[in-house]
Coordinates of C-alpha atoms in Angstrom, one line a residue:
M1 CA 0.0 0.0 0.0
S2 CA 1.4 3.4 -0.9
D3 CA 1.4 6.5 1.3
P4 CA -1.4 8.6 -0.2
H5 CA 0.6 11.7 0.6
T6 CA 3.6 10.7 -1.4
S7 CA 1.9 8.7 -4.1
A8 CA 2.3 9.7 -7.8
Y9 CA -1.4 10.6 -7.7
A10 CA -1.2 12.8 -4.6
T11 CA -0.8 16.1 -6.5
R12 CA -3.8 15.5 -8.7
T13 CA -7.1 17.1 -7.8
P14 CA -9.9 14.6 -7.1
V15 CA -13.5 15.1 -8.0
H16 CA -14.4 13.1 -4.9
E17 CA -12.5 12.1 -1.8
Q18 CA -13.8 10.0 1.0
D19 CA -12.3 8.4 4.1
L20 CA -13.9 5.1 5.0
A21 CA -13.3 3.8 8.5
G22 CA -11.5 0.5 8.4
F23 CA -11.0 0.7 4.7
G24 CA -9.0 3.7 3.7
T25 CA -9.1 6.9 1.6
V26 CA -10.7 6.7 -1.8
R27 CA -10.0 9.4 -4.3
V28 CA -11.7 9.7 -7.7
L29 CA -9.5 11.4 -10.2
P30 CA -10.3 12.6 -13.8
L31 CA -8.5 10.1 -16.0
D32 CA -5.4 11.5 -17.7
P33 CA -5.3 9.5 -21.0
A34 CA -1.5 9.9 -21.5
E35 CA -0.5 9.4 -17.9
D36 CA -2.9 6.6 -17.0
A37 CA -2.9 4.6 -20.2
G38 CA -0.2 2.2 -19.0
V39 CA -2.1 1.3 -15.9
I40 CA -5.4 0.9 -17.8
H41 CA -3.8 -1.1 -20.6
R42 CA -2.4 -3.6 -18.1
W43 CA -5.9 -4.1 -16.6
V44 CA -7.9 -4.4 -19.9
S45 CA -5.3 -6.7 -21.4
E46 CA -6.0 -9.5 -18.9
D47 CA -8.3 -12.3 -19.7
R48 CA -10.4 -11.4 -16.7
A49 CA -11.3 -8.1 -18.4
A50 CA -12.5 -9.8 -21.6
F51 CA -16.0 -8.4 -21.2
W52 CA -14.5 -4.8 -21.2
G53 CA -13.8 -5.4 -24.9
M54 CA -10.3 -4.0 -25.1
T55 CA -8.0 -7.0 -24.6
E56 CA -6.5 -6.7 -28.1
L57 CA -5.7 -3.0 -27.9
T58 CA -2.2 -1.6 -27.6
R59 CA -1.3 0.9 -25.0
D60 CA -1.4 3.7 -27.6
Q61 CA -4.8 2.6 -28.7
V62 CA -6.1 2.6 -25.2
E63 CA -4.8 6.1 -24.8
A64 CA -6.5 7.1 -28.0
V65 CA -9.9 5.7 -26.8
Y66 CA -9.7 7.8 -23.6
A67 CA -8.3 10.8 -25.3
H68 CA -11.5 10.8 -27.5
M69 CA -13.7 10.3 -24.5
D70 CA -12.0 13.3 -22.9
T71 CA -13.4 15.5 -25.6
L72 CA -17.0 14.5 -24.8
D73 CA -19.4 16.3 -22.5
T74 CA -21.6 13.3 -21.9
H75 CA -19.0 10.5 -21.1
H76 CA -16.3 10.7 -18.5
A77 CA -13.5 8.4 -17.3
H78 CA -12.0 8.4 -13.8
L79 CA -9.1 6.6 -12.1
V80 CA -10.0 5.5 -8.6
V81 CA -7.2 5.5 -6.2
K82 CA -7.3 3.9 -2.7
D83 CA -4.5 5.0 -0.2
G84 CA -2.4 6.1 -3.1
D85 CA -2.8 3.0 -5.3
P86 CA -5.0 2.8 -8.5
V87 CA -7.8 0.3 -7.9
A88 CA -10.5 0.9 -10.5
L89 CA -11.6 2.5 -13.7
L90 CA -14.9 4.3 -13.3
Q91 CA -16.8 5.6 -16.4
T92 CA -19.9 7.7 -16.1
Y93 CA -22.2 8.7 -18.9
E94 CA -25.5 10.4 -19.8
P95 CA -27.8 7.5 -20.8
A96 CA -29.7 9.7 -23.2
A97 CA -26.5 10.2 -25.2
D98 CA -25.6 6.5 -25.2
R99 CA -26.9 3.5 -27.1
V100 CA -28.4 2.1 -23.9
S101 CA -31.2 4.8 -24.4
E102 CA -32.5 2.6 -27.3
C103 CA -33.2 -0.2 -24.8
Y104 CA -35.0 1.4 -21.9
D105 CA -36.9 4.5 -20.9
V106 CA -34.4 7.1 -19.6
E107 CA -35.6 9.0 -16.6
P108 CA -34.5 12.5 -15.5
G109 CA -31.6 12.1 -13.0
D110 CA -30.4 8.8 -14.5
I111 CA -26.6 8.3 -14.9
G112 CA -24.8 5.3 -16.5
V113 CA -21.9 3.7 -14.9
H114 CA -19.2 1.3 -16.1
L115 CA -16.8 -0.1 -13.5
L116 CA -13.6 -2.1 -14.0
L117 CA -11.8 -3.3 -10.9
A118 CA -8.1 -3.7 -10.8
P119 CA -6.8 -7.3 -10.4
P120 CA -6.2 -8.3 -6.7
G121 CA -2.9 -7.4 -5.3
T122 CA -0.4 -9.8 -3.8
E123 CA -2.7 -10.2 -0.7
G124 CA -5.4 -11.6 -3.0
A125 CA -9.1 -11.0 -2.8
R126 CA -10.4 -9.6 0.5
R127 CA -13.9 -10.1 1.9
G128 CA -16.0 -6.9 1.8
W129 CA -13.4 -4.9 -0.2
T130 CA -15.4 -4.5 -3.3
A131 CA -18.6 -3.5 -1.4
A132 CA -16.6 -0.8 0.6
L133 CA -15.2 0.6 -2.6
A134 CA -18.6 0.6 -4.3
A135 CA -20.1 2.5 -1.4
A136 CA -17.6 5.3 -1.9
L137 CA -18.2 5.4 -5.7
M138 CA -22.0 5.4 -5.2
G139 CA -21.6 8.3 -2.9
Y140 CA -19.8 10.2 -5.6
V141 CA -22.2 9.3 -8.4
L142 CA -25.5 9.6 -6.6
L143 CA -24.7 12.3 -4.0
G144 CA -21.7 14.2 -5.5
L145 CA -23.3 14.4 -8.9
D146 CA -26.8 14.7 -7.5
R147 CA -28.3 11.9 -9.5
T148 CA -31.4 9.8 -8.6
R149 CA -30.7 6.5 -10.4
I150 CA -27.7 4.5 -11.7
V151 CA -28.1 2.2 -14.7
V152 CA -25.5 -0.5 -15.5
D153 CA -25.3 -2.7 -18.5
P154 CA -22.9 -5.6 -17.9
D155 CA -22.5 -8.2 -20.6
I156 CA -25.2 -10.9 -20.0
G157 CA -22.5 -13.5 -19.9
N158 CA -20.5 -11.7 -17.2
E159 CA -22.3 -13.5 -14.4
K160 CA -19.8 -12.4 -11.8
A161 CA -20.4 -8.7 -12.5
V162 CA -24.2 -9.1 -12.6
A163 CA -24.2 -10.9 -9.3
R164 CA -22.0 -8.3 -7.7
F165 CA -24.4 -5.5 -8.7
L166 CA -27.4 -7.4 -7.4
R167 CA -25.6 -7.9 -4.1
Q168 CA -25.0 -4.2 -3.9
G169 CA -28.7 -3.5 -4.0
F170 CA -29.3 -3.1 -7.8
T171 CA -32.6 -4.3 -9.2
A172 CA -32.4 -6.4 -12.3
G173 CA -34.0 -4.9 -15.4
P174 CA -34.5 -6.5 -18.8
A175 CA -32.0 -8.4 -20.8
V176 CA -31.4 -6.3 -23.9
V177 CA -29.3 -6.1 -27.1
L178 CA -27.3 -2.9 -27.3
P179 CA -27.0 -2.0 -31.0
E180 CA -23.7 -1.8 -32.8
V181 CA -22.1 1.7 -33.0
D182 CA -19.9 2.3 -36.1
L183 CA -18.7 5.9 -36.2
P184 CA -15.4 7.4 -37.4
D185 CA -14.1 7.9 -33.8
V186 CA -15.6 4.9 -32.0
Y187 CA -16.7 1.4 -32.8
L188 CA -18.8 -0.8 -30.4
P189 CA -20.0 -4.2 -31.5
E190 CA -23.5 -5.4 -30.7
K191 CA -23.7 -6.4 -27.0
K192 CA -26.2 -8.6 -25.1
A193 CA -26.5 -6.9 -21.8
Q194 CA -28.3 -7.3 -18.5
L195 CA -29.6 -3.9 -17.3
A196 CA -29.8 -3.2 -13.6
F197 CA -30.8 -0.1 -11.7
L198 CA -30.1 1.4 -8.3
R199 CA -32.1 4.3 -6.9
R200 CA -30.6 6.8 -4.5
E201 CA -33.2 6.2 -1.8
V202 CA -32.3 2.5 -1.9
A203 CA -28.5 3.0 -1.8
F204 CA -28.8 5.4 1.1
R205 CA -31.6 4.1 3.2
A206 CA -31.8 5.8 6.6

């Protein structure tokens, strides 16, 4: 574990920072495509990240993908750092500006989320670790961004991710087919997805 005060990420300004008792300090940083491409490329290149759809990309191609995203007002990428170490890639987007809008009725206050967790460190998987991290990220997305509902669209074959969202309080929606996107700056193949939703009042029950 790095010292968060001396970490390479310490000088970067977070959009969200939260201290969780017994867990650590979670900081959500705007992704820097050039600086962070190496870390992201290592994560997405692993077989475990096959559903992310970037296993065949080079580091430079990964950088190009996120450099393009950085030009958009509707889609945003963030590097999540815990106690000075990068632990997740968080992407948020406006569902009305995304292909998912063709598959469900978008409500005012909706926000889309994609989450890729870093591989476990040398200590291996830890019980409750993902849930604690997710709590901090939901705090940012729902409270920090003042949204009322999160929508996620994991690949229907990614049973581990689907189960994780349901454990975190999400309600399963319909299974859908996200249409292919073929534009000059981005290509996304057709995707069979399981929609799931989390309302703010459910995530933060009194």
